[in-house]
GROMACS .gro file of C-alpha atoms in nm:
model
  360
    1MET     CA    1  -3.217  -2.482  -5.570
    2TYR     CA    2  -2.990  -2.786  -5.496
    3THR     CA    3  -2.989  -3.112  -5.715
    4PHE     CA    4  -2.908  -3.456  -5.643
    5ASN     CA    5  -2.767  -3.736  -5.851
    6PHE     CA    6  -2.955  -4.124  -5.848
    7ILE     CA    7  -2.902  -4.442  -5.966
    8TYR     CA    8  -3.163  -4.628  -6.138
    9TYR     CA    9  -3.143  -4.991  -5.973
   10ASN     CA   10  -3.316  -5.319  -6.071
   11ASN     CA   11  -3.134  -5.338  -6.413
   12MET     CA   12  -3.282  -5.046  -6.496
   13LYS     CA   13  -3.124  -4.892  -6.791
   14SER     CA   14  -3.124  -4.494  -6.748
   15LYS     CA   15  -2.805  -4.329  -6.709
   16SER     CA   16  -2.794  -4.091  -6.386
   17THR     CA   17  -3.061  -3.825  -6.333
   18SER     CA   18  -3.092  -3.460  -6.188
   19LEU     CA   19  -3.378  -3.408  -5.963
   20SER     CA   20  -3.494  -3.154  -5.733
   21ARG     CA   21  -3.500  -3.207  -5.363
   22ARG     CA   22  -3.905  -3.128  -5.374
   23ASP     CA   23  -3.969  -3.321  -5.699
   24PHE     CA   24  -3.758  -3.635  -5.562
   25PHE     CA   25  -3.930  -3.636  -5.185
   26VAL     CA   26  -4.280  -3.622  -5.303
   27LYS     CA   27  -4.294  -3.834  -5.639
   28THR     CA   28  -4.080  -4.084  -5.492
   29SER     CA   29  -4.209  -4.120  -5.139
   30ALA     CA   30  -4.312  -4.450  -5.218
   31VAL     CA   31  -3.971  -4.568  -5.270
   32THR     CA   32  -3.777  -4.432  -4.993
   33ALA     CA   33  -3.741  -4.752  -4.857
   34GLY     CA   34  -3.501  -4.821  -5.116
   35ILE     CA   35  -3.283  -4.505  -5.104
   36SER     CA   36  -3.217  -4.253  -4.836
   37LEU     CA   37  -3.048  -3.880  -4.782
   38VAL     CA   38  -2.792  -3.803  -4.545
   39GLY     CA   39  -2.624  -3.507  -4.496
   40THR     CA   40  -2.338  -3.644  -4.685
   41LYS     CA   41  -2.566  -3.633  -4.970
   42LEU     CA   42  -2.499  -4.062  -4.978
   43TRP     CA   43  -2.765  -4.180  -5.226
   44GLY     CA   44  -2.870  -4.555  -5.340
   45SER     CA   45  -2.774  -4.693  -4.968
   46PRO     CA   46  -2.879  -5.067  -4.909
   47VAL     CA   47  -3.157  -5.116  -4.717
   48TYR     CA   48  -3.030  -5.267  -4.429
   49ILE     CA   49  -2.823  -4.955  -4.335
   50ARG     CA   50  -3.077  -4.692  -4.423
   51ASP     CA   51  -3.179  -4.577  -4.068
   52LEU     CA   52  -2.835  -4.562  -3.986
   53LEU     CA   53  -2.767  -4.309  -4.244
   54LYS     CA   54  -3.002  -4.043  -4.105
   55PRO     CA   55  -2.896  -3.769  -3.873
   56ASP     CA   56  -2.997  -3.871  -3.521
   57SER     CA   57  -2.915  -3.531  -3.268
   58LYS     CA   58  -3.114  -3.743  -2.972
   59ILE     CA   59  -2.810  -3.784  -2.671
   60ASN     CA   60  -2.860  -3.965  -2.391
   61GLY     CA   61  -3.258  -3.902  -2.355
   62VAL     CA   62  -3.236  -3.556  -2.458
   63GLN     CA   63  -3.363  -3.429  -2.767
   64LEU     CA   64  -3.114  -3.183  -2.975
   65GLY     CA   65  -3.281  -2.970  -3.209
   66LEU     CA   66  -3.258  -2.645  -3.426
   67ILE     CA   67  -3.475  -2.367  -3.502
   68THR     CA   68  -3.466  -2.273  -3.859
   69TYR     CA   69  -3.433  -1.871  -3.785
   70SER     CA   70  -3.035  -1.997  -3.759
   71PHE     CA   71  -3.035  -1.983  -4.103
   72ARG     CA   72  -3.201  -1.617  -4.188
   73GLU     CA   73  -2.863  -1.491  -4.348
   74MET     CA   74  -2.804  -1.815  -4.569
   75LYS     CA   75  -2.879  -1.701  -4.953
   76ASP     CA   76  -3.159  -1.958  -5.051
   77GLN     CA   77  -3.398  -1.956  -4.771
   78SER     CA   78  -3.624  -2.228  -4.962
   79ALA     CA   79  -3.743  -2.550  -4.747
   80ASP     CA   80  -3.573  -2.736  -4.987
   81ALA     CA   81  -3.239  -2.552  -4.923
   82THR     CA   82  -3.327  -2.544  -4.538
   83LEU     CA   83  -3.346  -2.879  -4.515
   84GLN     CA   84  -3.012  -2.929  -4.639
   85TYR     CA   85  -2.878  -2.696  -4.394
   86ILE     CA   86  -3.032  -2.904  -4.163
   87LEU     CA   87  -2.835  -3.237  -4.253
   88ASP     CA   88  -2.544  -3.049  -4.276
   89CYS     CA   89  -2.563  -2.983  -3.926
   90GLY     CA   90  -2.675  -3.314  -3.851
   91ILE     CA   91  -3.028  -3.218  -3.643
   92ASN     CA   92  -3.314  -3.477  -3.690
   93ARG     CA   93  -3.572  -3.277  -3.498
   94ILE     CA   94  -3.636  -2.876  -3.592
   95GLU     CA   95  -3.880  -2.562  -3.484
   96LEU     CA   96  -3.986  -2.487  -3.841
   97MET     CA   97  -4.043  -2.069  -3.945
   98GLY     CA   98  -4.358  -2.007  -4.099
   99ARG     CA   99  -4.242  -1.830  -4.406
  100THR     CA  100  -4.009  -2.105  -4.476
  101ALA     CA  101  -4.295  -2.338  -4.489
  102GLU     CA  102  -4.455  -2.096  -4.681
  103SER     CA  103  -4.254  -2.098  -4.952
  104PHE     CA  104  -4.279  -2.453  -5.003
  105ILE     CA  105  -4.655  -2.402  -5.086
  106GLY     CA  106  -4.632  -2.090  -5.302
  107ARG     CA  107  -4.566  -1.781  -5.098
  108PRO     CA  108  -4.459  -1.538  -5.288
  109GLU     CA  109  -4.026  -1.529  -5.303
  110ASN     CA  110  -3.935  -1.167  -5.110
  111LYS     CA  111  -3.623  -1.050  -5.316
  112LEU     CA  112  -3.533  -0.878  -5.029
  113ASP     CA  113  -3.196  -0.882  -4.949
  114ARG     CA  114  -3.219  -0.974  -4.536
  115ARG     CA  115  -2.799  -0.968  -4.494
  116LYS     CA  116  -2.792  -0.644  -4.542
  117LEU     CA  117  -3.149  -0.545  -4.392
  118TYR     CA  118  -3.049  -0.738  -4.103
  119SER     CA  119  -2.685  -0.587  -4.092
  120LEU     CA  120  -2.821  -0.209  -4.103
  121MET     CA  121  -3.068  -0.282  -3.855
  122ARG     CA  122  -2.790  -0.383  -3.605
  123LYS     CA  123  -2.601  -0.052  -3.684
  124GLN     CA  124  -2.937   0.129  -3.619
  125ARG     CA  125  -3.008  -0.061  -3.297
  126ASN     CA  126  -2.599   0.066  -3.183
  127ASP     CA  127  -2.690   0.408  -3.350
  128GLU     CA  128  -2.378   0.351  -3.586
  129LEU     CA  129  -2.586   0.429  -3.895
  130THR     CA  130  -2.429   0.650  -4.182
  131GLU     CA  131  -2.666   0.898  -4.373
  132LEU     CA  132  -2.605   0.644  -4.653
  133ASP     CA  133  -2.680   0.340  -4.438
  134ALA     CA  134  -3.001   0.553  -4.323
  135LYS     CA  135  -3.126   0.590  -4.705
  136GLU     CA  136  -3.086   0.217  -4.815
  137LEU     CA  137  -3.244   0.075  -4.483
  138LYS     CA  138  -3.515   0.309  -4.590
  139GLU     CA  139  -3.560   0.165  -4.912
  140LEU     CA  140  -3.514  -0.213  -4.803
  141LYS     CA  141  -3.816  -0.139  -4.554
  142LEU     CA  142  -4.050   0.022  -4.835
  143GLN     CA  143  -3.941  -0.269  -5.077
  144ASN     CA  144  -4.049  -0.500  -4.793
  145VAL     CA  145  -4.404  -0.296  -4.774
  146HIS     CA  146  -4.467  -0.367  -5.131
  147TYR     CA  147  -4.384  -0.748  -5.069
  148GLU     CA  148  -4.648  -0.771  -4.759
  149LYS     CA  149  -4.884  -0.650  -5.023
  150GLU     CA  150  -4.812  -0.892  -5.261
  151VAL     CA  151  -4.861  -1.147  -5.003
  152GLU     CA  152  -5.203  -1.022  -4.851
  153GLN     CA  153  -5.306  -1.106  -5.206
  154TRP     CA  154  -5.160  -1.419  -5.202
  155ASN     CA  155  -5.312  -1.523  -4.865
  156LYS     CA  156  -5.656  -1.498  -5.016
  157ASN     CA  157  -5.617  -1.791  -5.185
  158ARG     CA  158  -5.399  -2.006  -4.996
  159SER     CA  159  -5.418  -2.365  -4.913
  160LEU     CA  160  -5.332  -2.634  -4.660
  161GLU     CA  161  -5.301  -2.905  -4.888
  162LYS     CA  162  -4.922  -2.892  -4.953
  163PHE     CA  163  -4.818  -2.908  -4.646
  164THR     CA  164  -4.857  -3.278  -4.659
  165SER     CA  165  -4.567  -3.296  -4.912
  166LEU     CA  166  -4.355  -3.039  -4.725
  167ARG     CA  167  -4.374  -3.300  -4.438
  168LYS     CA  168  -4.307  -3.621  -4.611
  169MET     CA  169  -3.986  -3.410  -4.774
  170TYR     CA  170  -3.893  -3.365  -4.436
  171ASN     CA  171  -3.968  -3.716  -4.290
  172SER     CA  172  -3.817  -3.885  -4.572
  173ALA     CA  173  -3.496  -3.734  -4.511
  174GLY     CA  174  -3.514  -3.830  -4.138
  175VAL     CA  175  -3.610  -3.486  -4.010
  176GLU     CA  176  -3.933  -3.403  -3.789
  177ILE     CA  177  -4.080  -3.064  -3.723
  178TYR     CA  178  -4.177  -3.061  -3.325
  179ALA     CA  179  -4.286  -2.728  -3.336
  180PHE     CA  180  -4.397  -2.440  -3.596
  181LYS     CA  181  -4.350  -2.068  -3.578
  182PRO     CA  182  -4.600  -1.887  -3.790
  183ASN     CA  183  -4.554  -1.602  -3.552
  184TYR     CA  184  -4.688  -1.345  -3.793
  185LEU     CA  185  -4.999  -1.516  -3.792
  186LEU     CA  186  -5.084  -1.556  -3.447
  187LYS     CA  187  -5.094  -1.178  -3.333
  188SER     CA  188  -5.373  -1.012  -3.214
  189THR     CA  189  -5.411  -0.859  -3.510
  190ASN     CA  190  -5.438  -1.150  -3.715
  191SER     CA  191  -5.796  -1.284  -3.786
  192ASP     CA  192  -5.924  -1.584  -3.679
  193ALA     CA  193  -5.896  -1.759  -4.002
  194ASP     CA  194  -5.541  -1.670  -3.991
  195ILE     CA  195  -5.497  -1.846  -3.664
  196ASN     CA  196  -5.671  -2.144  -3.748
  197TYR     CA  197  -5.467  -2.165  -4.037
  198ALA     CA  198  -5.146  -2.158  -3.849
  199MET     CA  199  -5.243  -2.401  -3.628
  200GLN     CA  200  -5.389  -2.658  -3.900
  201ALA     CA  201  -5.066  -2.636  -4.040
  202GLY     CA  202  -4.860  -2.680  -3.769
  203LYS     CA  203  -5.075  -3.002  -3.713
  204ILE     CA  204  -5.002  -3.128  -4.079
  205LEU     CA  205  -4.654  -3.054  -4.041
  206GLY     CA  206  -4.611  -3.284  -3.724
  207ALA     CA  207  -4.591  -3.020  -3.456
  208THR     CA  208  -4.688  -3.053  -3.116
  209HIS     CA  209  -4.705  -2.681  -3.077
  210VAL     CA  210  -4.687  -2.314  -3.244
  211THR     CA  211  -4.480  -2.080  -3.073
  212LEU     CA  212  -4.477  -1.689  -3.101
  213GLU     CA  213  -4.338  -1.392  -2.826
  214LEU     CA  214  -4.622  -1.419  -2.526
  215PRO     CA  215  -4.862  -1.119  -2.593
  216ILE     CA  216  -4.877  -0.837  -2.360
  217ASP     CA  217  -5.267  -0.836  -2.444
  218LYS     CA  218  -5.376  -1.102  -2.195
  219SER     CA  219  -5.717  -1.169  -2.362
  220HIS     CA  220  -5.522  -1.292  -2.665
  221THR     CA  221  -5.331  -1.579  -2.471
  222LEU     CA  222  -5.701  -1.688  -2.364
  223LYS     CA  223  -5.821  -1.656  -2.739
  224LEU     CA  224  -5.510  -1.867  -2.827
  225GLY     CA  225  -5.555  -2.117  -2.574
  226GLN     CA  226  -5.904  -2.132  -2.648
  227MET     CA  227  -5.813  -2.185  -3.005
  228ALA     CA  228  -5.558  -2.408  -2.972
  229GLU     CA  229  -5.769  -2.675  -2.767
  230LYS     CA  230  -5.966  -2.679  -3.072
  231ASN     CA  231  -5.746  -2.740  -3.304
  232GLY     CA  232  -5.601  -2.969  -3.079
  233ILE     CA  233  -5.240  -2.840  -3.076
  234TYR     CA  234  -5.041  -2.620  -2.812
  235VAL     CA  235  -4.947  -2.267  -2.782
  236ALA     CA  236  -4.588  -2.227  -2.656
  237TYR     CA  237  -4.461  -1.880  -2.561
  238HIS     CA  238  -4.142  -1.726  -2.617
  239GLY     CA  239  -4.020  -1.412  -2.437
  240HIS     CA  240  -3.688  -1.233  -2.472
  241GLU     CA  241  -3.531  -1.023  -2.186
  242GLN     CA  242  -3.899  -0.980  -2.061
  243GLN     CA  243  -3.870  -1.305  -1.887
  244HIS     CA  244  -3.879  -1.377  -1.547
  245PRO     CA  245  -4.006  -1.644  -1.330
  246THR     CA  246  -4.406  -1.592  -1.311
  247TRP     CA  247  -4.394  -1.431  -1.661
  248TRP     CA  248  -4.614  -1.736  -1.851
  249ASP     CA  249  -4.821  -1.746  -1.504
  250THR     CA  250  -5.147  -1.599  -1.631
  251ALA     CA  251  -5.118  -1.780  -1.994
  252LEU     CA  252  -5.077  -2.112  -1.841
  253GLU     CA  253  -5.371  -2.066  -1.597
  254GLN     CA  254  -5.582  -1.956  -1.910
  255SER     CA  255  -5.574  -2.301  -2.070
  256PRO     CA  256  -5.436  -2.647  -2.029
  257ASN     CA  257  -5.275  -2.562  -2.446
  258ASN     CA  258  -5.134  -2.283  -2.340
  259ALA     CA  259  -4.722  -2.396  -2.275
  260MET     CA  260  -4.345  -2.203  -2.269
  261ASN     CA  261  -4.103  -2.218  -2.514
  262LEU     CA  262  -3.846  -2.073  -2.260
  263ASP     CA  263  -3.526  -1.900  -2.361
  264LEU     CA  264  -3.239  -1.972  -2.211
  265GLY     CA  265  -2.988  -1.745  -2.343
  266HIS     CA  266  -3.243  -1.454  -2.341
  267TYR     CA  267  -3.310  -1.535  -1.969
  268THR     CA  268  -2.970  -1.530  -1.866
  269ALA     CA  269  -2.961  -1.173  -2.042
  270ALA     CA  270  -3.246  -1.061  -1.868
  271GLY     CA  271  -3.015  -1.068  -1.494
  272ASN     CA  272  -3.224  -1.405  -1.403
  273THR     CA  273  -2.978  -1.619  -1.204
  274ASP     CA  274  -3.250  -1.882  -1.152
  275SER     CA  275  -3.289  -2.111  -1.438
  276ILE     CA  276  -3.234  -2.441  -1.289
  277GLU     CA  277  -3.484  -2.362  -1.025
  278LEU     CA  278  -3.752  -2.247  -1.335
  279ILE     CA  279  -3.704  -2.523  -1.488
  280LYS     CA  280  -3.759  -2.773  -1.212
  281ASN     CA  281  -4.055  -2.599  -1.117
  282LYS     CA  282  -4.208  -2.530  -1.487
  283ASN     CA  283  -4.069  -2.846  -1.669
  284LYS     CA  284  -4.446  -2.971  -1.712
  285ASN     CA  285  -4.503  -2.674  -1.891
  286ILE     CA  286  -4.191  -2.612  -2.097
  287LEU     CA  287  -4.285  -2.789  -2.463
  288SER     CA  288  -3.909  -2.662  -2.628
  289MET     CA  289  -3.675  -2.417  -2.497
  290HIS     CA  290  -3.434  -2.223  -2.735
  291VAL     CA  291  -3.051  -2.282  -2.640
  292LYS     CA  292  -2.792  -1.988  -2.722
  293ASP     CA  293  -2.516  -1.862  -2.502
  294ARG     CA  294  -2.561  -1.482  -2.370
  295GLN     CA  295  -2.336  -1.305  -2.110
  296ASN     CA  296  -2.559  -1.133  -1.826
  297PRO     CA  297  -2.608  -0.752  -1.773
  298GLU     CA  298  -2.306  -0.722  -1.585
  299HIS     CA  299  -2.091  -0.843  -1.850
  300GLY     CA  300  -2.248  -0.681  -2.168
  301LYS     CA  301  -2.539  -0.935  -2.232
  302ASN     CA  302  -2.385  -1.027  -2.604
  303ASN     CA  303  -2.464  -1.342  -2.799
  304VAL     CA  304  -2.144  -1.547  -2.790
  305SER     CA  305  -2.002  -1.904  -2.887
  306PHE     CA  306  -2.135  -2.195  -2.651
  307GLY     CA  307  -1.919  -2.191  -2.351
  308LEU     CA  308  -1.792  -1.803  -2.353
  309GLY     CA  309  -2.105  -1.670  -2.166
  310ASP     CA  310  -2.275  -1.681  -1.855
  311THR     CA  311  -2.564  -1.903  -1.970
  312PRO     CA  312  -2.582  -2.246  -1.760
  313ILE     CA  313  -2.608  -2.450  -2.106
  314LYS     CA  314  -2.410  -2.733  -1.947
  315GLU     CA  315  -2.580  -2.759  -1.643
  316VAL     CA  316  -2.973  -2.716  -1.742
  317LEU     CA  317  -2.850  -3.014  -2.042
  318GLN     CA  318  -2.750  -3.223  -1.782
  319LEU     CA  319  -3.051  -3.164  -1.544
  320MET     CA  320  -3.266  -3.236  -1.810
  321ARG     CA  321  -3.054  -3.560  -1.928
  322ASN     CA  322  -3.043  -3.697  -1.520
  323ASN     CA  323  -3.451  -3.626  -1.459
  324LYS     CA  324  -3.556  -3.725  -1.823
  325TYR     CA  325  -3.749  -3.407  -1.927
  326THR     CA  326  -3.897  -3.486  -2.240
  327PHE     CA  327  -3.888  -3.130  -2.408
  328PRO     CA  328  -3.589  -3.050  -2.684
  329ALA     CA  329  -3.315  -2.848  -2.658
  330THR     CA  330  -3.387  -2.595  -2.962
  331ILE     CA  331  -3.055  -2.449  -3.069
  332GLU     CA  332  -3.059  -2.121  -3.173
  333TYR     CA  333  -2.756  -1.943  -3.355
  334GLU     CA  334  -2.721  -1.574  -3.313
  335TYR     CA  335  -2.365  -1.467  -3.272
  336LYS     CA  336  -2.206  -1.325  -3.523
  337THR     CA  337  -2.006  -1.529  -3.746
  338PRO     CA  338  -1.609  -1.515  -3.716
  339ASP     CA  339  -1.409  -1.433  -4.010
  340GLY     CA  340  -1.291  -1.773  -4.200
  341SER     CA  341  -1.615  -1.954  -4.050
  342SER     CA  342  -1.949  -2.047  -4.171
  343ILE     CA  343  -2.311  -2.050  -4.015
  344ILE     CA  344  -2.329  -2.394  -4.064
  345SER     CA  345  -1.985  -2.504  -3.875
  346GLU     CA  346  -2.070  -2.260  -3.597
  347ILE     CA  347  -2.418  -2.455  -3.529
  348LYS     CA  348  -2.160  -2.816  -3.561
  349LYS     CA  349  -1.971  -2.633  -3.257
  350SER     CA  350  -2.284  -2.569  -3.061
  351ILE     CA  351  -2.395  -2.920  -3.139
  352ALA     CA  352  -2.074  -3.050  -3.020
  353TYR     CA  353  -2.075  -2.840  -2.698
  354CYS     CA  354  -2.384  -2.975  -2.607
  355LYS     CA  355  -2.328  -3.329  -2.673
  356ASP     CA  356  -1.992  -3.286  -2.470
  357ALA     CA  357  -2.217  -3.180  -2.189
  358LEU     CA  358  -2.441  -3.472  -2.219
  359GLU     CA  359  -2.182  -3.726  -2.245
  360SER     CA  360  -1.957  -3.602  -1.950
   0.00000   0.00000   0.00000
């Protein structure tokens, strides 16, 4: 866990002390007016420049956000470490992954080597697994099954109470949560208690909507929409290469609380060429949009660095700016990190690309 050094003011005699980020934000929320956290880890700043030191990723009216799934290959997956990653990127609005949030409230730690698992799964998809790789992948999956059983026991006594402290911790650092993705709690196999829990957690965290992949079962989107109405939150449906212009229509017709979590990159990789028209027609239904650069089918569908693919990122961001669309553009980091670089560095490049588009 990261630690921070801070100095006692008002003639206090104590020397520099170290606290965990969680302890600091939870226990000293009443005095945050005098101490600020920024991406550069600067503490004890004068009150009059406090707000200037917090991240701000709203550019010419367009809110650039980030989904914390982007940090999935970072070693430390805690909510505390994730907050620092966000600050290091200079982002102040996010879509928060469910397991990251739940780690803060006591969900059992998954000691699975995710980076290795994701690497082997990529090799499996590309039909590149060796016999040794296949054996290791099987062992990792079995380890994950055991972990899920442990979580199942924890779920019986889970509590929503600590989500309030998590929100305070993020908000005190200048980061707000506009979307919550507890995808694993919103599926048709989940109980009503799971679904209500996920939606209530989203509200406590400050999210306007929870997100998940659009279910094939239309009766489930009806159910989710109705439950969202009762919980005072929206459900925004995400998609991959299944997306097409009318893909969300049934869900949108079923409930005013059903909405869209468009993925611009996947939409392009699916072969669609009408992104601008779709957004013009559906902007009132879009609560957030994932932004990544992917190639179209003709060029291979690969995830690539912003500006190297076929996704009309600049054109869409400028459309949002010019038409004053208020839904956030959520950067999602998915391409392979180049040698000599880092996830944080690559996300910063993506942000810079978007910023340039919005300022030109």
